[in-house]
XYZ file of C-alpha atoms in Angstrom:
704
model
C 22.787 95.758 -2.968
C 20.328 95.411 -5.754
C 19.719 97.943 -8.510
C 17.212 97.915 -11.333
C 18.201 98.720 -14.871
C 15.973 99.790 -17.686
C 15.651 97.315 -20.524
C 18.584 97.323 -22.890
C 18.123 99.006 -26.216
C 17.094 96.423 -28.793
C 16.984 96.361 -32.567
C 13.791 94.433 -33.073
C 10.419 93.822 -31.472
C 11.198 90.210 -30.605
C 14.110 91.189 -28.391
C 12.037 93.929 -26.775
C 9.309 91.428 -25.989
C 11.452 89.024 -23.980
C 13.235 91.817 -22.129
C 9.904 93.152 -20.920
C 8.781 89.786 -19.574
C 10.689 90.081 -16.334
C 12.520 92.583 -14.247
C 16.177 92.975 -15.104
C 18.281 92.736 -11.982
C 21.915 92.926 -11.078
C 23.812 92.609 -7.832
C 26.649 94.944 -7.111
C 28.909 92.308 -5.652
C 32.124 90.700 -6.655
C 30.388 87.690 -8.039
C 27.178 86.917 -9.780
C 25.278 83.712 -9.665
C 22.913 83.400 -12.519
C 19.648 82.130 -11.276
C 18.722 80.235 -8.229
C 15.723 80.200 -6.087
C 16.365 83.167 -3.927
C 18.183 85.889 -5.716
C 17.859 89.586 -5.497
C 15.183 91.248 -3.505
C 13.255 87.963 -3.143
C 15.983 86.613 -0.878
C 15.253 86.768 2.863
C 17.498 88.896 5.035
C 18.363 89.184 8.708
C 16.326 91.738 10.640
C 19.423 92.951 12.467
C 23.137 92.324 12.861
C 22.525 90.932 16.349
C 20.176 88.330 14.911
C 22.839 87.185 12.445
C 25.631 87.053 15.037
C 23.447 85.043 17.429
C 22.657 82.605 14.617
C 26.334 82.102 13.723
C 27.342 81.813 17.385
C 24.423 79.475 18.081
C 25.485 77.186 15.246
C 29.208 77.134 16.015
C 28.803 76.886 19.799
C 27.296 73.467 20.403
C 27.469 70.423 22.601
C 31.100 69.863 21.582
C 32.116 73.014 23.454
C 30.616 71.582 26.644
C 31.675 67.950 26.523
C 34.406 67.597 23.886
C 36.747 70.549 24.435
C 37.040 70.046 28.239
C 37.848 66.358 27.680
C 40.572 67.147 25.127
C 41.989 69.790 27.434
C 41.884 67.254 30.280
C 43.648 64.525 28.290
C 46.220 66.559 26.354
C 48.108 68.807 28.702
C 45.593 71.254 30.210
C 46.839 74.814 29.685
C 49.373 73.649 27.071
C 46.547 72.265 24.932
C 44.694 75.587 25.197
C 47.728 77.498 23.913
C 48.095 75.038 21.015
C 44.374 75.341 20.261
C 44.597 79.157 20.108
C 47.580 78.980 17.720
C 45.744 76.632 15.341
C 42.546 78.687 15.669
C 44.353 81.851 14.548
C 46.425 80.242 11.791
C 43.859 77.815 10.350
C 40.407 78.314 11.868
C 39.892 82.059 11.420
C 41.152 82.217 7.777
C 38.930 79.313 6.695
C 35.948 80.699 8.614
C 36.497 84.113 6.992
C 36.731 82.441 3.578
C 33.338 80.754 3.986
C 31.701 83.927 5.333
C 33.037 86.014 2.447
C 32.072 83.458 -0.217
C 28.493 83.211 1.030
C 28.103 86.965 1.368
C 29.660 87.692 -2.046
C 27.598 85.248 -4.046
C 24.465 85.252 -1.856
C 23.825 81.565 -2.372
C 24.010 78.381 -0.354
C 26.954 76.001 -0.546
C 25.917 74.438 -3.875
C 25.528 77.794 -5.609
C 28.756 79.207 -4.216
C 31.023 76.447 -5.494
C 29.089 76.124 -8.747
C 29.701 79.828 -9.306
C 33.444 79.502 -8.800
C 33.442 76.625 -11.278
C 30.594 74.346 -12.391
C 33.032 71.466 -12.026
C 33.078 72.134 -8.264
C 29.322 72.018 -7.692
C 29.744 68.600 -6.072
C 31.387 70.255 -3.048
C 28.065 71.827 -2.127
C 26.162 68.568 -2.493
C 28.743 66.825 -0.293
C 28.198 69.482 2.379
C 24.439 68.893 2.230
C 24.861 65.140 2.676
C 27.181 65.554 5.661
C 24.738 68.025 7.230
C 21.984 65.460 6.834
C 24.110 62.763 8.472
C 24.889 65.034 11.411
C 21.270 66.146 11.784
C 20.151 62.507 12.008
C 22.153 61.648 15.115
C 22.421 65.142 16.618
C 18.682 65.295 17.125
C 18.864 62.019 19.057
C 21.022 63.826 21.625
C 18.316 66.497 21.845
C 15.800 63.678 22.438
C 17.974 62.354 25.292
C 18.090 65.859 26.798
C 14.285 66.056 26.616
C 14.026 62.700 28.418
C 16.365 63.748 31.225
C 14.762 67.168 31.570
C 11.359 65.503 31.926
C 12.734 63.240 34.668
C 14.252 66.196 36.535
C 10.866 67.381 37.829
C 10.866 65.037 40.815
C 12.573 64.747 44.164
C 14.697 62.853 44.776
C 16.062 62.572 41.272
C 15.524 59.057 39.849
C 19.269 58.543 39.364
C 20.243 59.403 42.955
C 19.713 55.900 44.363
C 19.701 52.339 43.083
C 16.229 50.784 42.704
C 15.103 47.727 44.662
C 14.443 44.439 42.870
C 10.894 43.554 43.922
C 11.521 39.844 43.367
C 14.427 39.600 45.811
C 13.870 42.807 47.808
C 17.546 43.619 47.248
C 19.317 46.324 45.271
C 19.321 45.636 41.529
C 22.634 43.897 40.796
C 23.364 45.890 37.648
C 23.059 49.135 39.612
C 24.957 47.823 42.616
C 27.855 46.802 40.366
C 28.093 50.217 38.700
C 26.441 53.391 40.024
C 22.913 54.856 40.162
C 23.675 57.341 37.352
C 25.225 54.687 35.079
C 22.312 52.334 35.713
C 19.737 55.025 34.954
C 21.525 55.999 31.718
C 22.138 52.539 30.304
C 19.046 50.728 31.602
C 16.273 53.281 32.170
C 17.067 55.780 29.429
C 18.606 53.634 26.672
C 17.587 50.132 27.802
C 20.734 49.192 25.920
C 21.754 45.792 24.528
C 25.109 44.124 25.133
C 26.377 44.764 21.595
C 25.529 46.399 18.283
C 24.534 43.011 16.869
C 21.560 42.756 19.236
C 18.720 44.992 18.127
C 15.977 43.824 20.553
C 13.326 46.193 19.186
C 12.594 49.875 19.678
C 12.732 51.941 22.833
C 9.229 53.478 22.831
C 10.067 56.322 25.217
C 13.056 57.451 23.187
C 11.066 57.143 19.972
C 8.514 59.565 21.402
C 11.264 61.944 22.525
C 12.839 61.842 19.049
C 9.487 62.679 17.468
C 9.149 65.649 19.845
C 12.693 66.804 19.002
C 12.026 66.764 15.250
C 8.698 68.540 15.795
C 10.497 71.348 17.655
C 13.061 71.667 14.846
C 10.318 71.734 12.185
C 8.383 74.452 14.025
C 11.540 76.510 14.475
C 12.504 76.216 10.789
C 9.101 76.354 9.117
C 9.356 80.033 8.160
C 13.045 79.944 7.288
C 15.450 82.332 9.007
C 12.548 84.538 10.093
C 11.246 81.915 12.536
C 14.552 80.292 13.503
C 16.174 83.680 14.168
C 13.517 84.549 16.738
C 14.159 81.281 18.538
C 17.893 82.092 18.462
C 17.387 85.055 20.776
C 16.635 82.544 23.524
C 18.474 79.390 22.441
C 21.786 81.206 21.859
C 21.786 83.405 24.978
C 20.236 81.065 27.563
C 23.207 78.597 27.654
C 25.536 81.440 28.662
C 23.240 82.415 31.514
C 23.191 78.804 32.730
C 26.971 78.369 32.392
C 27.616 81.518 34.431
C 25.119 80.402 37.111
C 26.764 76.977 37.268
C 30.227 78.556 37.498
C 29.239 80.833 40.381
C 27.562 77.938 42.197
C 30.408 75.565 41.407
C 33.071 77.876 42.807
C 31.370 77.543 46.191
C 31.759 73.758 46.171
C 34.489 71.836 47.974
C 36.966 70.623 45.347
C 36.352 73.435 42.846
C 39.853 74.888 43.141
C 41.428 71.454 42.716
C 39.469 71.020 39.492
C 40.526 74.419 38.096
C 44.175 73.815 39.038
C 44.054 70.480 37.214
C 42.545 72.163 34.149
C 45.133 74.938 33.789
C 48.273 73.070 34.827
C 50.367 73.046 31.612
C 52.086 69.910 30.348
C 54.154 71.331 27.507
C 55.694 67.942 26.724
C 52.417 66.949 25.039
C 53.312 69.280 22.145
C 55.727 66.636 20.943
C 52.900 64.157 20.292
C 51.372 64.093 16.803
C 48.073 62.858 18.253
C 47.689 66.063 20.307
C 48.141 68.246 17.221
C 45.635 66.139 15.284
C 43.032 66.395 18.030
C 43.556 70.159 18.426
C 43.203 70.758 14.679
C 40.114 68.552 14.490
C 38.506 70.423 17.379
C 39.191 73.791 15.711
C 37.695 72.403 12.518
C 34.476 71.164 14.122
C 34.088 73.971 16.662
C 33.679 76.567 13.892
C 31.406 74.352 11.790
C 33.649 74.447 8.707
C 32.527 72.522 5.641
C 28.897 72.065 6.671
C 27.676 74.859 4.412
C 25.731 76.400 7.303
C 28.231 79.253 7.701
C 27.871 80.003 3.978
C 24.074 79.759 4.153
C 23.779 82.153 7.098
C 26.174 84.719 5.592
C 24.312 84.623 2.262
C 21.412 86.451 3.927
C 23.667 89.401 4.834
C 23.848 92.708 2.966
C 26.793 92.629 0.593
C 28.703 95.365 2.442
C 28.571 93.632 5.833
C 31.991 93.460 7.514
C 32.416 89.683 7.394
C 36.081 89.930 8.446
C 35.074 91.406 11.787
C 32.355 88.753 12.071
C 34.937 85.995 11.566
C 37.154 87.345 14.342
C 34.231 87.987 16.675
C 32.482 84.619 16.268
C 35.783 82.712 16.532
C 36.648 84.605 19.705
C 33.230 84.007 21.248
C 33.495 80.334 20.352
C 36.853 79.963 22.106
C 35.770 81.906 25.193
C 32.654 79.719 25.397
C 34.861 76.631 25.345
C 36.956 78.065 28.193
C 33.835 78.989 30.179
C 32.357 75.524 29.667
C 35.670 73.934 30.657
C 35.736 75.961 33.879
C 32.229 74.775 34.724
C 33.037 71.151 33.867
C 36.287 71.068 35.855
C 34.718 72.821 38.834
C 31.920 70.243 38.940
C 34.245 67.300 38.218
C 36.618 68.556 40.927
C 33.718 68.569 43.368
C 32.691 65.078 42.244
C 36.256 63.712 42.443
C 36.780 65.108 45.935
C 33.497 63.625 47.143
C 34.431 60.212 45.738
C 37.887 60.440 47.303
C 36.531 61.493 50.714
C 34.022 58.645 50.542
C 36.913 56.286 49.768
C 38.836 57.595 52.821
C 35.765 57.163 55.031
C 35.216 53.574 53.822
C 38.849 52.643 54.464
C 38.847 54.244 57.888
C 35.716 52.266 58.659
C 37.540 49.034 57.774
C 40.488 50.072 59.942
C 38.139 50.851 62.790
C 36.725 47.332 62.660
C 40.248 45.954 63.182
C 41.317 48.500 65.771
C 41.252 45.939 68.586
C 43.779 43.752 66.735
C 46.045 46.284 65.007
C 46.008 49.440 67.110
C 49.245 48.470 68.823
C 51.082 47.957 65.526
C 53.804 50.530 64.680
C 52.193 51.267 61.329
C 48.817 52.119 62.876
C 47.773 55.670 61.814
C 48.151 58.528 64.292
C 44.937 60.202 63.180
C 41.505 59.362 64.581
C 40.105 56.535 62.447
C 36.721 56.792 64.157
C 36.167 60.342 62.838
C 36.667 60.400 59.023
C 35.718 64.084 58.798
C 38.851 64.992 60.780
C 41.168 63.196 58.364
C 42.268 65.020 55.204
C 42.941 63.306 51.897
C 46.608 64.313 52.098
C 47.035 62.808 55.564
C 45.486 59.520 54.484
C 47.572 59.362 51.271
C 50.801 60.026 53.168
C 50.006 57.223 55.639
C 48.960 54.810 52.875
C 52.128 55.451 50.827
C 54.247 54.310 53.808
C 52.159 51.625 55.482
C 49.334 50.717 53.132
C 50.923 47.422 52.096
C 51.032 46.323 55.761
C 47.366 47.019 56.386
C 46.085 44.220 54.145
C 44.523 43.974 50.672
C 41.183 45.465 51.739
C 42.709 48.871 52.468
C 42.995 50.828 49.219
C 44.564 54.073 48.058
C 42.368 57.177 47.726
C 43.949 59.472 45.157
C 42.250 62.719 44.105
C 44.437 63.056 40.991
C 43.544 59.522 39.975
C 39.841 60.383 40.128
C 40.435 63.547 38.121
C 42.391 61.518 35.563
C 39.310 59.448 34.807
C 38.443 61.576 31.828
C 34.882 61.423 30.579
C 33.578 62.917 27.370
C 30.407 63.105 25.339
C 27.386 61.341 26.725
C 29.466 59.938 29.599
C 30.147 63.476 30.817
C 26.639 64.877 30.386
C 24.458 61.941 31.344
C 26.636 60.145 33.922
C 29.351 62.279 35.526
C 27.449 65.573 35.538
C 24.201 64.012 36.714
C 26.074 62.299 39.534
C 27.556 65.618 40.636
C 24.237 67.466 40.419
C 22.581 64.807 42.578
C 24.872 66.028 45.371
C 23.774 69.671 44.958
C 21.192 71.122 47.344
C 17.899 71.510 45.434
C 19.209 69.035 42.856
C 16.032 68.949 40.665
C 16.396 72.677 39.958
C 20.031 72.324 38.848
C 19.267 69.230 36.809
C 16.400 70.939 34.974
C 18.589 73.972 34.301
C 21.451 71.850 32.956
C 19.388 69.765 30.553
C 17.452 72.806 29.383
C 20.847 74.305 28.526
C 21.837 71.166 26.582
C 18.497 71.306 24.768
C 19.093 74.906 23.671
C 22.702 74.268 22.670
C 21.541 71.351 20.554
C 18.655 73.239 18.956
C 20.741 76.269 17.934
C 23.230 73.933 16.232
C 20.416 71.916 14.637
C 18.907 75.068 13.136
C 22.253 75.883 11.508
C 22.714 72.309 10.309
C 19.256 72.221 8.737
C 19.893 75.626 7.144
C 22.995 74.092 5.552
C 20.678 71.565 3.875
C 17.621 73.653 2.986
C 19.228 76.895 1.747
C 21.354 75.312 -1.039
C 18.441 73.180 -2.194
C 16.022 76.137 -2.338
C 18.619 78.316 -4.076
C 19.336 75.810 -6.829
C 15.935 74.193 -7.356
C 13.249 76.787 -7.908
C 10.451 74.271 -7.271
C 11.773 73.605 -3.774
C 12.307 77.317 -3.218
C 8.624 77.956 -3.907
C 7.552 75.315 -1.377
C 9.765 76.109 1.597
C 7.288 74.844 4.204
C 6.711 71.516 2.468
C 10.466 71.016 2.032
C 11.149 71.794 5.707
C 8.434 69.509 7.070
C 9.333 66.718 4.623
C 13.023 66.914 5.563
C 12.186 66.701 9.262
C 9.792 63.797 8.682
C 12.462 61.946 6.685
C 14.985 62.666 9.424
C 12.660 61.167 12.028
C 12.000 58.025 9.990
C 15.701 57.354 9.369
C 16.423 58.350 12.979
C 14.412 55.365 14.190
C 17.691 53.497 13.670
C 18.942 55.286 16.781
C 15.916 54.553 18.955
C 16.473 50.823 18.888
C 17.848 49.375 22.097
C 21.184 49.184 20.268
C 20.728 52.716 18.914
C 23.441 54.312 21.061
C 26.067 52.233 19.238
C 24.876 53.636 15.897
C 25.018 57.175 17.316
C 28.657 56.507 18.209
C 29.318 55.113 14.723
C 27.822 58.158 12.986
C 29.598 60.564 15.331
C 32.992 58.922 14.778
C 32.892 58.208 11.041
C 30.044 59.830 9.084
C 31.253 63.427 9.271
C 34.974 63.576 10.046
C 36.626 62.406 6.806
C 33.958 63.737 4.396
C 34.047 67.181 6.020
C 37.837 67.366 5.905
C 37.725 66.394 2.217
C 35.100 69.089 1.577
C 37.201 71.796 3.242
C 40.334 70.674 1.350
C 38.457 71.170 -1.940
C 36.945 74.454 -0.726
C 40.367 75.843 0.134
C 41.911 74.632 -3.129
C 38.994 76.046 -5.142
C 39.253 79.539 -3.662
C 43.027 79.834 -3.462
C 44.091 78.076 -6.666
C 41.121 77.585 -9.032
C 39.445 80.957 -8.489
C 42.643 82.614 -7.280
C 43.430 84.028 -3.854
C 44.318 87.469 -5.288
C 41.109 87.546 -7.270
C 39.101 86.545 -4.203
C 40.741 89.330 -2.185
C 39.878 91.740 -5.035
C 36.235 90.714 -4.728
C 36.286 91.168 -0.958
C 37.846 94.606 -1.421
C 34.991 95.621 -3.725
C 32.501 94.293 -1.208
C 33.993 95.749 1.999
C 35.597 98.877 0.483
C 38.946 97.872 2.015
C 41.404 95.087 1.295
C 42.041 92.364 3.895
C 45.707 91.767 4.852
C 47.736 89.943 2.217
C 48.660 87.306 4.815
C 45.298 85.650 4.095
C 46.505 84.872 0.571
C 49.427 82.813 1.859
C 47.419 81.235 4.643
C 44.744 80.037 2.189
C 47.186 78.914 -0.521
C 49.730 77.133 1.647
C 49.233 76.947 5.416
C 45.517 76.076 5.582
C 45.625 73.791 2.550
C 48.663 71.852 3.740
C 47.291 71.660 7.282
C 43.955 70.241 6.075
C 45.711 67.731 3.787
C 47.897 66.697 6.724
C 44.841 66.307 8.947
C 43.179 64.205 6.243
C 46.209 61.926 5.916
C 46.538 61.581 9.702
C 42.857 60.692 10.043
C 43.048 58.082 7.271
C 46.203 56.512 8.726
C 44.605 56.350 12.156
C 41.641 54.456 10.708
C 43.913 51.959 8.944
C 46.278 51.330 11.848
C 43.603 51.152 14.521
C 40.783 48.657 14.043
C 37.436 50.450 14.512
C 35.961 49.667 17.926
C 33.060 50.852 20.033
C 32.304 50.863 23.747
C 29.489 48.491 24.739
C 27.671 48.127 28.048
C 27.707 44.626 29.523
C 24.588 44.064 31.606
C 26.014 40.998 33.395
C 29.251 42.607 34.582
C 27.725 46.117 34.874
C 30.737 47.558 33.090
C 31.826 48.884 29.702
C 33.739 46.734 27.218
C 35.603 47.728 24.067
C 34.333 45.600 21.164
C 35.311 45.388 17.500
C 32.709 46.265 14.902
C 31.339 43.238 13.026
C 31.850 42.932 9.271
C 28.488 44.384 8.271
C 29.111 47.403 10.543
C 32.497 47.999 8.877
C 30.745 47.916 5.497
C 28.239 50.453 6.835
C 31.062 52.708 8.040
C 32.673 52.506 4.597
C 29.398 53.514 2.929
C 28.927 56.383 5.397
C 32.339 57.765 4.433
C 32.142 57.201 0.669
C 28.617 58.462 -0.102
C 29.172 62.111 0.992
C 32.443 62.288 -0.955
C 31.037 60.929 -4.232
C 29.360 64.195 -5.417
C 32.782 65.867 -5.790
C 34.188 63.518 -8.489
C 30.746 62.946 -10.024
C 30.178 66.704 -10.364
C 33.595 67.167 -11.922
C 33.092 64.392 -14.504
C 29.549 65.520 -15.325
C 30.573 69.148 -15.853
C 33.603 68.136 -17.924
C 31.470 66.027 -20.263
C 28.942 68.865 -20.683
C 31.718 71.375 -21.428
C 33.115 69.149 -24.141
C 29.671 68.838 -25.684
C 29.107 72.591 -25.539
C 32.528 73.330 -27.075
C 31.338 71.796 -30.353
C 28.887 74.689 -30.896
C 29.515 76.756 -34.020
C 29.946 80.491 -33.383
C 26.863 81.334 -35.433
C 24.832 78.895 -33.333
C 25.793 80.475 -30.031
C 22.861 82.870 -29.913
C 20.404 80.200 -30.930
C 21.749 77.912 -28.209
C 21.254 80.649 -25.643
C 24.869 81.573 -24.908
C 26.206 84.833 -23.579
C 29.875 85.449 -24.252
C 32.245 87.114 -21.838
C 35.943 87.614 -22.322
C 38.639 87.221 -19.708
C 41.669 89.452 -19.285
C 43.680 87.048 -21.416
C 41.263 87.503 -24.294
C 39.970 83.966 -24.042
C 36.219 83.918 -24.711
C 33.808 81.997 -22.535
C 30.084 81.580 -22.643
C 27.449 80.090 -20.376
C 24.648 78.078 -21.813
C 21.214 78.439 -20.233
C 19.442 75.188 -19.444
C 16.198 76.932 -18.552
C 13.707 78.305 -21.031
C 14.532 81.991 -20.926
C 16.408 84.352 -23.175
C 19.968 85.500 -22.489
C 20.383 89.148 -21.657
C 22.919 89.691 -24.407
C 23.394 87.845 -27.685
C 26.817 86.392 -28.231
C 27.279 87.915 -31.682
C 26.534 91.397 -30.433
C 28.926 91.046 -27.530
C 31.562 89.569 -29.842
C 31.234 92.656 -32.034
C 31.919 94.857 -29.008
C 28.381 96.250 -28.880
C 26.165 96.497 -25.802
C 28.940 95.350 -23.479
C 26.964 95.685 -20.268
C 29.576 94.818 -17.616
C 30.450 97.015 -14.668
C 34.078 98.145 -15.162
C 35.204 97.443 -11.588
C 33.771 93.948 -11.751
C 35.576 92.989 -14.975
C 38.254 91.043 -13.100
C 35.685 88.631 -11.705
C 34.010 88.349 -15.149
C 30.627 89.361 -13.795
C 27.851 88.215 -16.056
C 24.546 90.064 -15.962
C 21.679 87.745 -16.760
C 17.956 87.686 -16.838
C 16.774 86.983 -13.271
C 14.692 83.923 -14.217
C 17.614 81.999 -15.672
C 19.174 79.183 -13.662
C 21.379 76.130 -13.922
C 24.144 77.604 -16.078
C 26.906 75.354 -17.319
C 30.287 76.559 -18.445
C 31.027 76.161 -22.113
C 33.519 77.554 -24.585
C 32.616 79.326 -27.776
C 35.005 80.140 -30.586
C 34.148 83.829 -30.549
C 36.439 86.720 -31.471
C 38.129 88.052 -28.362
C 36.812 91.564 -29.037
């Protein structure tokens, strides 16, 4: 809501001159940010509500919904974990998500501008968010590059990971593949060409370097015109994954083993609620699933009209996010159930084959099975397990157990789920290239929609707070993507996958939790939860339930502090390790990070958190310097005075070369007090639209 005002009445020609230089603008919102690169009518806006919702859903629904949530559900009690997740989502996730939506929509700025507006001493929170977004963008786009590589290899039959290759030198199956599986071999050797540890670089992987360049090019093209271009891409990238998930679910339900997978997923193990680790993982998943702390939620909501119902948006997006996680989990467990049953049936067939070879010697033994060992298809898994539990020890060491639950218990997450387990299952589908192409195209779109939001969390705050960057949006976008590609070459080394794991585990978790702790404290205690609800009431024309006040002030804040402490303690009590692929044994080993890698992890955690204390110290020093201004010098220094309800006068000193809208002496005398009455509580300050970079200062002005 923007409205133009005529120039204020002035007493002399000089004042009239500077008031006529630019258009006077005010925003009818609960807060006012003086300056920035995109205020008022110059700020872009969403073409429709659907476009905005798809953007928020596309950002919050990412690869974690497909390969992280199902794994956590699998490992932490199935249906019991889902109930716990919903409780934490309602009590912690939705209030914090609503807080970020409302802050961005109120102030119509990116993360830097929002927290600077609440208090200049908190501007560092926004810069921390930008740094974390940049970290995440660096390694997240590598996953998009992997998806491009696999999608390109899906246009052939049979799929290249269906069978082990032949060593031309010996004319035998490649040992590394024979000792693992075709899908594992293709992932570790053909795709990554991985080294045995993080300490072995062994040069760049040229194919992956090309795929990473293509991934950054796609992101740059999608972001080059800001939300106007990325929002159009969202129509496809946000909706297409749902179409694919539904197709996979329908197809998966027709597979043998699907019901076993679903039963395993929903079977509740309530005893897991007594484990602190389960609560920590559930809270962390809620935190990351909604994209809290990145600044992207704030950036997207800042392009909304000020009267948009952001409370309804918070409930809707959170609900869609959870239902997407459930849908993805159904698909994953259906496919993994099919895979586990196939592996188990193959195990039964192999063991029956071994028994058949010894039939002439053992068939007269009392423990010999009653079923037909020469026809594996006639023997069920249950029949074999029952026989093995009674007589397996008598049949010799070569006869092994074949347990469906044991196969289902082999939880896989992340890249192991997408690029090994899922590809193995799809290789068993009829018309496997079609399903493989569809799956990796879905991963590509999930990754891109999240990348657009992550990049928006970087670009929007920078353009809002630095007018030079705001005027050169295209150059900033392309330069950011080019820088991301150059730094991302770290991940295209043959040891690059280990650095992806390092960044994923350590670069975002602690810094983001710290950011959200400060965000929650800033809104609920520094700015004031009641005051924030007053602002939302002005914006929405109705007051949100008072329960949000107590959730923000106590429940959310204490929960985030507890999560921070738990995460720090876990790092100290558990030596950081990573999973490495051993080419000689064709298996994965857990290795400790070397000293230089630990130093790198420490730097990754510290750098994004530094802007918070630095911003606080910097602003404090400037306030002390500004407090030495004499009252009669306030106008000369470019200060505008406003007075709080307690009568304490404040002023803001303009760093830029433009005149203040009101002189401090005139305001101090009670003349030309140009504040909207209903916005007095939030101390709205009307300023000339060209002013920016305001710093809080105190002026010894009369409280009148």
